[in-house]
PDB file of C-alpha atoms in Angstrom:
ATOM      1  CA  MET A   1      -0.067  -0.025   0.005  1.00 95.00           C
ATOM      2  CA  TYR A   2       1.358   3.373  -1.070  1.00 98.00           C
ATOM      3  CA  ASP A   3       0.184   6.770   0.265  1.00 98.00           C
ATOM      4  CA  VAL A   4       0.483   8.372  -3.267  1.00 98.00           C
ATOM      5  CA  ILE A   5       1.198   6.926  -6.812  1.00 98.00           C
ATOM      6  CA  VAL A   6       2.283   9.491  -9.288  1.00 98.00           C
ATOM      7  CA  ILE A   7       1.641   8.445 -12.913  1.00 98.00           C
ATOM      8  CA  GLY A   8       4.043  10.191 -15.219  1.00 98.00           C
ATOM      9  CA  GLY A   9       7.670  11.094 -14.966  1.00 98.00           C
ATOM     10  CA  GLY A  10       7.860  14.602 -16.553  1.00 97.00           C
ATOM     11  CA  PRO A  11       8.504  17.815 -14.659  1.00 98.00           C
ATOM     12  CA  ALA A  12       4.978  17.718 -13.086  1.00 98.00           C
ATOM     13  CA  GLY A  13       5.317  14.148 -11.973  1.00 98.00           C
ATOM     14  CA  LEU A  14       8.838  14.512 -10.670  1.00 98.00           C
ATOM     15  CA  THR A  15       7.964  17.588  -8.725  1.00 98.00           C
ATOM     16  CA  ALA A  16       4.882  15.886  -7.248  1.00 98.00           C
ATOM     17  CA  GLY A  17       7.152  13.018  -6.226  1.00 98.00           C
ATOM     18  CA  ILE A  18       9.623  15.323  -4.501  1.00 98.00           C
ATOM     19  CA  TYR A  19       6.842  17.188  -2.534  1.00 98.00           C
ATOM     20  CA  CYS A  20       5.139  13.944  -1.537  1.00 98.00           C
ATOM     21  CA  ALA A  21       8.311  12.263  -0.365  1.00 98.00           C
ATOM     22  CA  ARG A  22       9.395  15.370   1.644  1.00 97.00           C
ATOM     23  CA  ALA A  23       5.958  15.181   3.306  1.00 97.00           C
ATOM     24  CA  MET A  24       6.924  11.638   4.430  1.00 97.00           C
ATOM     25  CA  LEU A  25       4.389   9.984   2.208  1.00 98.00           C
ATOM     26  CA  LYS A  26       5.223   6.568   0.731  1.00 98.00           C
ATOM     27  CA  THR A  27       5.476   7.501  -2.891  1.00 98.00           C
ATOM     28  CA  LEU A  28       5.785   5.477  -6.101  1.00 98.00           C
ATOM     29  CA  LEU A  29       6.260   7.113  -9.560  1.00 98.00           C
ATOM     30  CA  LEU A  30       5.254   5.163 -12.634  1.00 98.00           C
ATOM     31  CA  GLU A  31       6.670   6.161 -16.098  1.00 98.00           C
ATOM     32  CA  LYS A  32       6.066   4.242 -19.221  1.00 96.00           C
ATOM     33  CA  GLU A  33       9.104   5.253 -21.172  1.00 90.00           C
ATOM     34  CA  THR A  34      11.842   7.725 -20.378  1.00 91.00           C
ATOM     35  CA  LEU A  35      11.785  10.151 -17.442  1.00 97.00           C
ATOM     36  CA  GLY A  36      11.426  13.789 -18.444  1.00 95.00           C
ATOM     37  CA  GLY A  37       8.707  13.662 -21.060  1.00 90.00           C
ATOM     38  CA  GLN A  38       8.693  16.420 -23.725  1.00 87.00           C
ATOM     39  CA  ALA A  39      11.102  18.512 -21.539  1.00 91.00           C
ATOM     40  CA  ALA A  40      13.918  15.910 -21.924  1.00 90.00           C
ATOM     41  CA  LYS A  41      13.623  16.297 -25.671  1.00 83.00           C
ATOM     42  CA  THR A  42      13.891  20.053 -25.683  1.00 84.00           C
ATOM     43  CA  PRO A  43      17.352  21.215 -26.991  1.00 81.00           C
ATOM     44  CA  ILE A  44      17.573  24.380 -24.959  1.00 84.00           C
ATOM     45  CA  ILE A  45      15.279  25.829 -22.322  1.00 88.00           C
ATOM     46  CA  GLU A  46      15.755  29.665 -21.819  1.00 87.00           C
ATOM     47  CA  ASN A  47      12.643  30.538 -19.795  1.00 89.00           C
ATOM     48  CA  TYR A  48      12.995  28.276 -16.732  1.00 93.00           C
ATOM     49  CA  PRO A  49      13.972  30.383 -13.695  1.00 95.00           C
ATOM     50  CA  GLY A  50      17.488  29.978 -12.311  1.00 96.00           C
ATOM     51  CA  PHE A  51      19.346  29.332 -15.667  1.00 95.00           C
ATOM     52  CA  PRO A  52      20.106  32.797 -17.132  1.00 95.00           C
ATOM     53  CA  GLU A  53      22.213  31.138 -19.841  1.00 94.00           C
ATOM     54  CA  GLY A  54      19.626  28.479 -20.586  1.00 92.00           C
ATOM     55  CA  ILE A  55      19.956  24.711 -20.018  1.00 94.00           C
ATOM     56  CA  GLU A  56      19.515  21.644 -22.133  1.00 93.00           C
ATOM     57  CA  GLY A  57      16.278  19.805 -21.370  1.00 93.00           C
ATOM     58  CA  VAL A  58      18.034  16.535 -20.681  1.00 94.00           C
ATOM     59  CA  ASN A  59      20.308  18.214 -18.186  1.00 97.00           C
ATOM     60  CA  LEU A  60      17.432  19.943 -16.347  1.00 97.00           C
ATOM     61  CA  ILE A  61      15.631  16.575 -16.150  1.00 97.00           C
ATOM     62  CA  GLU A  62      18.660  14.841 -14.930  1.00 98.00           C
ATOM     63  CA  ARG A  63      18.784  17.179 -11.919  1.00 97.00           C
ATOM     64  CA  MET A  64      15.081  16.659 -11.218  1.00 98.00           C
ATOM     65  CA  VAL A  65      15.442  12.943 -11.234  1.00 98.00           C
ATOM     66  CA  GLU A  66      18.385  13.067  -9.017  1.00 98.00           C
ATOM     67  CA  GLN A  67      16.488  15.205  -6.457  1.00 98.00           C
ATOM     68  CA  THR A  68      13.486  12.868  -6.667  1.00 98.00           C
ATOM     69  CA  LYS A  69      15.631   9.889  -5.875  1.00 97.00           C
ATOM     70  CA  LYS A  70      17.431  11.719  -3.065  1.00 97.00           C
ATOM     71  CA  PHE A  71      14.117  12.106  -1.222  1.00 97.00           C
ATOM     72  CA  GLY A  72      13.291   8.362  -1.562  1.00 97.00           C
ATOM     73  CA  VAL A  73      10.656   8.226  -4.293  1.00 98.00           C
ATOM     74  CA  GLU A  74      10.397   4.737  -5.751  1.00 98.00           C
ATOM     75  CA  ILE A  75      10.528   4.850  -9.602  1.00 98.00           C
ATOM     76  CA  ALA A  76       9.324   2.030 -11.879  1.00 98.00           C
ATOM     77  CA  ILE A  77       9.181   1.971 -15.694  1.00 98.00           C
ATOM     78  CA  GLU A  78       5.799   0.378 -16.330  1.00 98.00           C
ATOM     79  CA  VAL A  79       2.823   1.202 -18.562  1.00 98.00           C
ATOM     80  CA  VAL A  80      -0.313   1.996 -16.529  1.00 98.00           C
ATOM     81  CA  GLU A  81      -3.290   0.384 -18.148  1.00 98.00           C
ATOM     82  CA  LYS A  82      -6.131   1.185 -15.712  1.00 97.00           C
ATOM     83  CA  ILE A  83      -7.100   2.755 -12.447  1.00 98.00           C
ATOM     84  CA  ILE A  84      -9.569   0.683 -10.426  1.00 97.00           C
ATOM     85  CA  LEU A  85     -11.566   2.096  -7.441  1.00 96.00           C
ATOM     86  CA  SER A  86     -11.704  -0.196  -4.355  1.00 91.00           C
ATOM     87  CA  ASN A  87     -13.414   0.816  -1.154  1.00 89.00           C
ATOM     88  CA  GLY A  88     -11.968   4.287  -1.216  1.00 86.00           C
ATOM     89  CA  ASP A  89      -8.540   3.135  -2.254  1.00 95.00           C
ATOM     90  CA  LYS A  90      -7.171   2.941  -5.747  1.00 98.00           C
ATOM     91  CA  ILE A  91      -5.665   0.023  -7.576  1.00 98.00           C
ATOM     92  CA  ILE A  92      -3.210   0.899 -10.421  1.00 98.00           C
ATOM     93  CA  ARG A  93      -2.913  -1.924 -12.864  1.00 98.00           C
ATOM     94  CA  THR A  94       0.151  -1.777 -15.070  1.00 98.00           C
ATOM     95  CA  ASP A  95       1.556  -4.101 -17.779  1.00 97.00           C
ATOM     96  CA  LYS A  96       3.516  -5.858 -15.000  1.00 97.00           C
ATOM     97  CA  LYS A  97       1.561  -5.874 -11.740  1.00 96.00           C
ATOM     98  CA  GLU A  98      -0.992  -4.159  -9.635  1.00 97.00           C
ATOM     99  CA  TYR A  99      -0.350  -1.451  -6.914  1.00 98.00           C
ATOM    100  CA  GLN A 100      -2.711  -0.190  -4.161  1.00 98.00           C
ATOM    101  CA  THR A 101      -2.663   3.399  -3.100  1.00 98.00           C
ATOM    102  CA  LYS A 102      -4.702   5.890  -1.160  1.00 97.00           C
ATOM    103  CA  ALA A 103      -4.117   8.819  -3.588  1.00 98.00           C
ATOM    104  CA  VAL A 104      -3.204   9.217  -7.195  1.00 98.00           C
ATOM    105  CA  ILE A 105      -1.563  12.147  -9.095  1.00 98.00           C
ATOM    106  CA  ILE A 106      -2.012  11.897 -12.931  1.00 98.00           C
ATOM    107  CA  ALA A 107       0.866  13.661 -14.710  1.00 98.00           C
ATOM    108  CA  THR A 108       1.062  11.750 -17.934  1.00 98.00           C
ATOM    109  CA  GLY A 109       1.543  14.829 -20.147  1.00 96.00           C
ATOM    110  CA  SER A 110       0.888  14.870 -23.869  1.00 93.00           C
ATOM    111  CA  ARG A 111       2.190  13.428 -27.036  1.00 90.00           C
ATOM    112  CA  TYR A 112       2.913  14.989 -30.478  1.00 89.00           C
ATOM    113  CA  LYS A 113      -0.035  15.425 -32.777  1.00 92.00           C
ATOM    114  CA  GLU A 114       0.162  13.994 -36.332  1.00 94.00           C
ATOM    115  CA  LEU A 115      -0.445  15.927 -39.458  1.00 96.00           C
ATOM    116  CA  GLY A 116      -2.760  13.125 -40.801  1.00 95.00           C
ATOM    117  CA  VAL A 117      -1.600  13.436 -44.429  1.00 97.00           C
ATOM    118  CA  PRO A 118      -0.693  10.676 -46.905  1.00 97.00           C
ATOM    119  CA  GLY A 119       2.754   9.297 -46.506  1.00 97.00           C
ATOM    120  CA  GLU A 120       3.193  10.402 -42.853  1.00 96.00           C
ATOM    121  CA  LYS A 121       2.846   7.150 -41.083  1.00 94.00           C
ATOM    122  CA  GLU A 122       4.658   5.203 -43.849  1.00 95.00           C
ATOM    123  CA  LEU A 123       7.772   7.424 -43.554  1.00 96.00           C
ATOM    124  CA  VAL A 124       8.015   7.869 -39.804  1.00 93.00           C
ATOM    125  CA  GLY A 125      11.691   6.930 -38.885  1.00 89.00           C
ATOM    126  CA  ARG A 126      12.536   7.258 -42.642  1.00 94.00           C
ATOM    127  CA  GLY A 127      12.695  11.046 -42.786  1.00 96.00           C
ATOM    128  CA  VAL A 128       9.657  12.004 -40.815  1.00 96.00           C
ATOM    129  CA  SER A 129      10.155  12.831 -37.185  1.00 94.00           C
ATOM    130  CA  TYR A 130       8.540  14.454 -34.185  1.00 92.00           C
ATOM    131  CA  CYS A 131      11.800  15.080 -32.251  1.00 88.00           C
ATOM    132  CA  ALA A 132      14.633  17.222 -33.463  1.00 89.00           C
ATOM    133  CA  ILE A 133      16.911  16.587 -30.525  1.00 82.00           C
ATOM    134  CA  CYS A 134      16.468  12.762 -31.139  1.00 82.00           C
ATOM    135  CA  ASP A 135      16.887  12.625 -34.913  1.00 89.00           C
ATOM    136  CA  GLY A 136      18.384  15.954 -35.858  1.00 92.00           C
ATOM    137  CA  PRO A 137      21.987  14.728 -36.060  1.00 92.00           C
ATOM    138  CA  LEU A 138      20.982  12.291 -38.760  1.00 92.00           C
ATOM    139  CA  PHE A 139      20.372  15.240 -41.115  1.00 96.00           C
ATOM    140  CA  ARG A 140      23.688  17.015 -40.878  1.00 96.00           C
ATOM    141  CA  ASN A 141      24.288  19.255 -43.861  1.00 97.00           C
ATOM    142  CA  ARG A 142      20.992  18.045 -45.316  1.00 98.00           C
ATOM    143  CA  ILE A 143      17.787  20.007 -46.205  1.00 98.00           C
ATOM    144  CA  VAL A 144      14.941  19.737 -43.720  1.00 98.00           C
ATOM    145  CA  GLY A 145      11.532  21.148 -43.041  1.00 98.00           C
ATOM    146  CA  VAL A 146       9.743  22.020 -39.860  1.00 98.00           C
ATOM    147  CA  VAL A 147       5.990  22.250 -39.774  1.00 98.00           C
ATOM    148  CA  GLY A 148       4.260  24.444 -37.061  1.00 97.00           C
ATOM    149  CA  GLY A 149       4.155  27.918 -35.717  1.00 97.00           C
ATOM    150  CA  GLY A 150       4.362  27.671 -32.014  1.00 94.00           C
ATOM    151  CA  ASP A 151       7.286  27.732 -29.551  1.00 92.00           C
ATOM    152  CA  SER A 152       8.137  24.136 -30.078  1.00 89.00           C
ATOM    153  CA  ALA A 153       8.378  24.417 -33.895  1.00 95.00           C
ATOM    154  CA  LEU A 154      10.466  27.506 -33.861  1.00 96.00           C
ATOM    155  CA  THR A 155      12.737  26.336 -31.134  1.00 94.00           C
ATOM    156  CA  GLU A 156      13.392  23.126 -32.944  1.00 93.00           C
ATOM    157  CA  ALA A 157      14.047  25.061 -36.213  1.00 97.00           C
ATOM    158  CA  ILE A 158      16.702  26.964 -34.414  1.00 96.00           C
ATOM    159  CA  TYR A 159      18.255  23.773 -33.212  1.00 95.00           C
ATOM    160  CA  LEU A 160      18.249  22.227 -36.599  1.00 97.00           C
ATOM    161  CA  SER A 161      19.753  25.262 -38.236  1.00 97.00           C
ATOM    162  CA  LYS A 162      23.003  24.422 -36.378  1.00 96.00           C
ATOM    163  CA  ILE A 163      23.024  21.003 -38.034  1.00 96.00           C
ATOM    164  CA  ALA A 164      21.210  21.141 -41.296  1.00 98.00           C
ATOM    165  CA  GLN A 165      22.322  22.952 -44.455  1.00 98.00           C
ATOM    166  CA  LYS A 166      18.911  24.576 -44.902  1.00 98.00           C
ATOM    167  CA  VAL A 167      15.707  24.583 -42.755  1.00 98.00           C
ATOM    168  CA  TYR A 168      12.270  25.484 -44.170  1.00 98.00           C
ATOM    169  CA  LEU A 169       9.919  26.607 -41.458  1.00 98.00           C
ATOM    170  CA  ILE A 170       6.340  25.936 -42.824  1.00 98.00           C
ATOM    171  CA  HIS A 171       3.206  27.345 -41.131  1.00 98.00           C
ATOM    172  CA  ARG A 172      -0.416  27.404 -42.240  1.00 96.00           C
ATOM    173  CA  ARG A 173      -1.105  30.865 -40.927  1.00 96.00           C
ATOM    174  CA  ASP A 174       0.250  34.270 -41.992  1.00 95.00           C
ATOM    175  CA  GLN A 175       2.080  34.720 -38.790  1.00 95.00           C
ATOM    176  CA  PHE A 176       3.715  32.586 -36.040  1.00 97.00           C
ATOM    177  CA  ARG A 177       2.253  32.005 -32.592  1.00 93.00           C
ATOM    178  CA  ALA A 178       5.547  31.595 -30.860  1.00 94.00           C
ATOM    179  CA  ALA A 179       6.969  34.037 -28.304  1.00 93.00           C
ATOM    180  CA  ARG A 180       8.218  37.291 -29.844  1.00 95.00           C
ATOM    181  CA  SER A 181      11.746  36.662 -28.568  1.00 94.00           C
ATOM    182  CA  ILE A 182      11.913  33.283 -30.467  1.00 95.00           C
ATOM    183  CA  GLN A 183      10.525  34.924 -33.700  1.00 97.00           C
ATOM    184  CA  GLU A 184      13.184  37.561 -33.539  1.00 96.00           C
ATOM    185  CA  LYS A 185      15.919  35.030 -33.203  1.00 96.00           C
ATOM    186  CA  ILE A 186      14.513  33.087 -36.215  1.00 97.00           C
ATOM    187  CA  SER A 187      14.749  36.286 -38.345  1.00 95.00           C
ATOM    188  CA  THR A 188      18.547  36.503 -37.608  1.00 97.00           C
ATOM    189  CA  ILE A 189      19.443  32.974 -38.853  1.00 98.00           C
ATOM    190  CA  ASN A 190      20.438  32.883 -42.527  1.00 97.00           C
ATOM    191  CA  ASN A 191      19.763  29.232 -43.261  1.00 98.00           C
ATOM    192  CA  ILE A 192      16.110  29.330 -42.078  1.00 98.00           C
ATOM    193  CA  GLU A 193      13.517  30.180 -44.674  1.00 98.00           C
ATOM    194  CA  THR A 194       9.884  30.832 -43.522  1.00 97.00           C
ATOM    195  CA  ILE A 195       7.036  29.622 -45.695  1.00 97.00           C
ATOM    196  CA  LEU A 196       3.730  31.047 -44.508  1.00 97.00           C
ATOM    197  CA  ASN A 197       0.063  30.403 -45.448  1.00 97.00           C
ATOM    198  CA  LYS A 198       1.013  26.937 -46.737  1.00 97.00           C
ATOM    199  CA  LEU A 199      -0.475  23.498 -45.800  1.00 97.00           C
ATOM    200  CA  VAL A 200       1.250  20.271 -46.158  1.00 98.00           C
ATOM    201  CA  LYS A 201      -0.945  18.125 -48.414  1.00 97.00           C
ATOM    202  CA  SER A 202       1.165  14.990 -48.649  1.00 98.00           C
ATOM    203  CA  ILE A 203       4.511  13.448 -47.923  1.00 98.00           C
ATOM    204  CA  LYS A 204       6.296  11.633 -50.736  1.00 97.00           C
ATOM    205  CA  GLY A 205       9.094   9.065 -50.941  1.00 96.00           C
ATOM    206  CA  GLU A 206       9.723   5.399 -51.698  1.00 92.00           C
ATOM    207  CA  LYS A 207      12.120   4.109 -49.156  1.00 92.00           C
ATOM    208  CA  ARG A 208      12.830   7.546 -47.517  1.00 96.00           C
ATOM    209  CA  LEU A 209      11.300  10.952 -47.560  1.00 97.00           C
ATOM    210  CA  GLU A 210      11.992  12.797 -50.864  1.00 97.00           C
ATOM    211  CA  SER A 211       9.632  15.699 -50.927  1.00 98.00           C
ATOM    212  CA  ILE A 212       6.438  17.228 -49.664  1.00 98.00           C
ATOM    213  CA  ILE A 213       3.463  18.669 -51.513  1.00 98.00           C
ATOM    214  CA  ILE A 214       2.371  22.036 -50.024  1.00 98.00           C
ATOM    215  CA  VAL A 215      -0.740  24.044 -50.866  1.00 98.00           C
ATOM    216  CA  ASP A 216      -1.066  27.823 -50.764  1.00 97.00           C
ATOM    217  CA  LYS A 217      -4.135  28.646 -48.676  1.00 94.00           C
ATOM    218  CA  ASN A 218      -4.995  31.757 -50.719  1.00 93.00           C
ATOM    219  CA  SER A 219      -4.428  30.638 -54.313  1.00 96.00           C
ATOM    220  CA  ASN A 220      -4.941  26.828 -53.656  1.00 95.00           C
ATOM    221  CA  GLN A 221      -1.811  26.327 -55.829  1.00 97.00           C
ATOM    222  CA  GLU A 222       0.235  23.210 -55.126  1.00 97.00           C
ATOM    223  CA  SER A 223       4.036  22.975 -55.192  1.00 97.00           C
ATOM    224  CA  GLU A 224       6.705  20.383 -54.391  1.00 97.00           C
ATOM    225  CA  LEU A 225       9.480  21.025 -51.865  1.00 98.00           C
ATOM    226  CA  LYS A 226      12.478  18.629 -51.978  1.00 97.00           C
ATOM    227  CA  LEU A 227      13.480  17.555 -48.479  1.00 98.00           C
ATOM    228  CA  ASN A 228      15.599  15.077 -46.712  1.00 97.00           C
ATOM    229  CA  GLY A 229      13.823  15.327 -43.409  1.00 97.00           C
ATOM    230  CA  LEU A 230      10.507  16.734 -41.988  1.00 98.00           C
ATOM    231  CA  PHE A 231      10.012  17.607 -38.340  1.00 97.00           C
ATOM    232  CA  ILE A 232       6.300  18.016 -37.358  1.00 97.00           C
ATOM    233  CA  TYR A 233       5.230  20.235 -34.447  1.00 95.00           C
ATOM    234  CA  VAL A 234       1.541  20.913 -34.840  1.00 95.00           C
ATOM    235  CA  GLY A 235       0.300  20.501 -31.318  1.00 88.00           C
ATOM    236  CA  PHE A 236      -0.166  17.780 -28.722  1.00 89.00           C
ATOM    237  CA  LEU A 237      -2.768  15.263 -27.606  1.00 94.00           C
ATOM    238  CA  PRO A 238      -3.155  14.385 -23.928  1.00 97.00           C
ATOM    239  CA  ASN A 239      -2.161  10.860 -22.688  1.00 97.00           C
ATOM    240  CA  THR A 240      -5.454  10.087 -21.133  1.00 98.00           C
ATOM    241  CA  ASP A 241      -6.673   6.930 -23.029  1.00 97.00           C
ATOM    242  CA  PHE A 242      -6.239   4.862 -19.860  1.00 97.00           C
ATOM    243  CA  ILE A 243      -8.670   6.910 -17.790  1.00 98.00           C
ATOM    244  CA  LYS A 244     -11.482   7.405 -20.276  1.00 97.00           C
ATOM    245  CA  GLY A 245     -14.809   6.593 -18.643  1.00 96.00           C
ATOM    246  CA  LEU A 246     -13.479   7.101 -15.136  1.00 97.00           C
ATOM    247  CA  ILE A 247     -12.127  10.644 -15.023  1.00 98.00           C
ATOM    248  CA  ASN A 248     -13.961  13.639 -16.545  1.00 98.00           C
ATOM    249  CA  LEU A 249     -12.227  14.913 -19.644  1.00 98.00           C
ATOM    250  CA  ASP A 250     -12.926  17.868 -21.950  1.00 97.00           C
ATOM    251  CA  GLU A 251     -13.783  17.589 -25.576  1.00 96.00           C
ATOM    252  CA  THR A 252     -10.172  17.230 -26.589  1.00 94.00           C
ATOM    253  CA  GLY A 253      -9.280  14.730 -23.893  1.00 97.00           C
ATOM    254  CA  TYR A 254      -7.582  16.955 -21.250  1.00 97.00           C
ATOM    255  CA  VAL A 255      -8.333  16.089 -17.597  1.00 98.00           C
ATOM    256  CA  ILE A 256     -10.875  18.506 -15.896  1.00 98.00           C
ATOM    257  CA  THR A 257      -9.904  19.572 -12.427  1.00 98.00           C
ATOM    258  CA  ASP A 258     -11.063  21.994  -9.708  1.00 98.00           C
ATOM    259  CA  GLU A 259      -8.929  24.803  -8.315  1.00 97.00           C
ATOM    260  CA  ASN A 260      -7.141  22.232  -6.079  1.00 98.00           C
ATOM    261  CA  LEU A 261      -6.247  20.089  -9.040  1.00 98.00           C
ATOM    262  CA  GLU A 262      -8.695  17.309  -7.896  1.00 98.00           C
ATOM    263  CA  THR A 263     -10.602  15.416 -10.487  1.00 98.00           C
ATOM    264  CA  ASN A 264     -14.160  14.172 -10.286  1.00 98.00           C
ATOM    265  CA  ILE A 265     -12.845  11.199  -8.205  1.00 97.00           C
ATOM    266  CA  SER A 266     -11.953  11.980  -4.609  1.00 97.00           C
ATOM    267  CA  GLY A 267      -8.246  11.555  -4.016  1.00 97.00           C
ATOM    268  CA  VAL A 268      -7.324  11.576  -7.703  1.00 98.00           C
ATOM    269  CA  PHE A 269      -5.471  14.669  -8.781  1.00 98.00           C
ATOM    270  CA  ALA A 270      -3.936  15.823 -12.117  1.00 98.00           C
ATOM    271  CA  ALA A 271      -0.936  17.916 -12.849  1.00 98.00           C
ATOM    272  CA  GLY A 272       0.952  19.449 -15.861  1.00 98.00           C
ATOM    273  CA  ASP A 273       0.125  19.260 -19.594  1.00 96.00           C
ATOM    274  CA  VAL A 274      -2.357  16.436 -19.083  1.00 98.00           C
ATOM    275  CA  ARG A 275      -4.948  18.771 -17.520  1.00 97.00           C
ATOM    276  CA  LYS A 276      -7.173  21.444 -19.051  1.00 96.00           C
ATOM    277  CA  LYS A 277      -5.579  24.759 -18.581  1.00 94.00           C
ATOM    278  CA  THR A 278      -4.413  27.887 -20.401  1.00 88.00           C
ATOM    279  CA  LEU A 279      -0.667  27.637 -20.382  1.00 88.00           C
ATOM    280  CA  ARG A 280       1.509  24.517 -20.748  1.00 88.00           C
ATOM    281  CA  GLN A 281       5.118  25.286 -19.815  1.00 91.00           C
ATOM    282  CA  ILE A 282       7.729  23.509 -17.697  1.00 95.00           C
ATOM    283  CA  ALA A 283       7.231  26.227 -15.129  1.00 96.00           C
ATOM    284  CA  THR A 284       3.518  25.709 -14.945  1.00 96.00           C
ATOM    285  CA  ALA A 285       4.025  21.904 -14.878  1.00 97.00           C
ATOM    286  CA  VAL A 286       6.300  22.143 -11.791  1.00 98.00           C
ATOM    287  CA  GLY A 287       3.819  24.447  -9.980  1.00 98.00           C
ATOM    288  CA  ASP A 288       1.015  21.950 -10.724  1.00 98.00           C
ATOM    289  CA  GLY A 289       3.166  19.122  -9.393  1.00 98.00           C
ATOM    290  CA  ALA A 290       3.720  20.981  -6.145  1.00 98.00           C
ATOM    291  CA  MET A 291       0.074  21.962  -5.790  1.00 98.00           C
ATOM    292  CA  ALA A 292      -1.185  18.444  -6.481  1.00 98.00           C
ATOM    293  CA  ALA A 293       1.172  16.877  -3.988  1.00 98.00           C
ATOM    294  CA  ILE A 294       0.159  19.308  -1.196  1.00 98.00           C
ATOM    295  CA  MET A 295      -3.535  18.659  -1.979  1.00 98.00           C
ATOM    296  CA  ALA A 296      -2.929  14.962  -1.956  1.00 98.00           C
ATOM    297  CA  GLU A 297      -1.254  15.338   1.489  1.00 98.00           C
ATOM    298  CA  ARG A 298      -4.206  17.338   2.755  1.00 97.00           C
ATOM    299  CA  TYR A 299      -6.622  14.690   1.334  1.00 97.00           C
ATOM    300  CA  LEU A 300      -4.702  11.879   3.275  1.00 97.00           C
ATOM    301  CA  GLY A 301      -4.637  13.944   6.362  1.00 94.00           C
ATOM    302  CA  GLN A 302      -8.429  14.327   6.343  1.00 75.00           C
ATOM    303  CA  GLY A 303      -8.759  10.439   5.927  1.00 55.00           C
TER     304      GLY A 303
END
């Protein structure tokens, strides 16, 4: 029996684990893949307090994990398949075993959204990628495209500009949604070319990506762009499939919580990018993790 089980090992989950363990709660953190989530795949983080020169995502996560372990949080790499309610307690069923706990903090974050165009699925890993820090080095001195207009897309384009010969930054609107500071940085990099008001219609290639077909939103005219690699950053989908039917979700699948980050199930909280909120940043995920842990501690104290 655990006091708290945290599901998810990104910044929100790691912070929740730290706060729970420091409160002397027996805490287990379950992560299905690699600790750190999207943050660990971010090349450089410049807006997290305390690092004026910026810090690589993987380095920031390494420090968080070290701190989590220091306070005695148990960590297991397992896939959570279901949460079962049992006489006030909760049973967490994974692909390996079952755990019993009094409180749960869901911090499973989100995953990259696909474009949903012909050729995308077929060429994943063969030129199509959703992670520049993972696959960028494979395209040294090659020509690549980045699709998207938010912070992630522009940040990854900057990272790729240091590796690739040429980076096309393709966005469906007439202006980017990224922070002004990132946009200004883009404008100073010679090997990044912006392509606005264009949609990716299809991705072409036999054994590997060879080109993409883009459509002008105004004229509806199609054109072909020769590429060696394509990196897609068009949003995220919450990792909430395992709680559908149990936890209240909004129309896009994000967890609905109250002001104390509690879900519709007493003793089940949500933190970070998985929950419905306005801003999804590492700083807000960390804040959510702290809040959810303190609310879980109060919930247990009332019991």
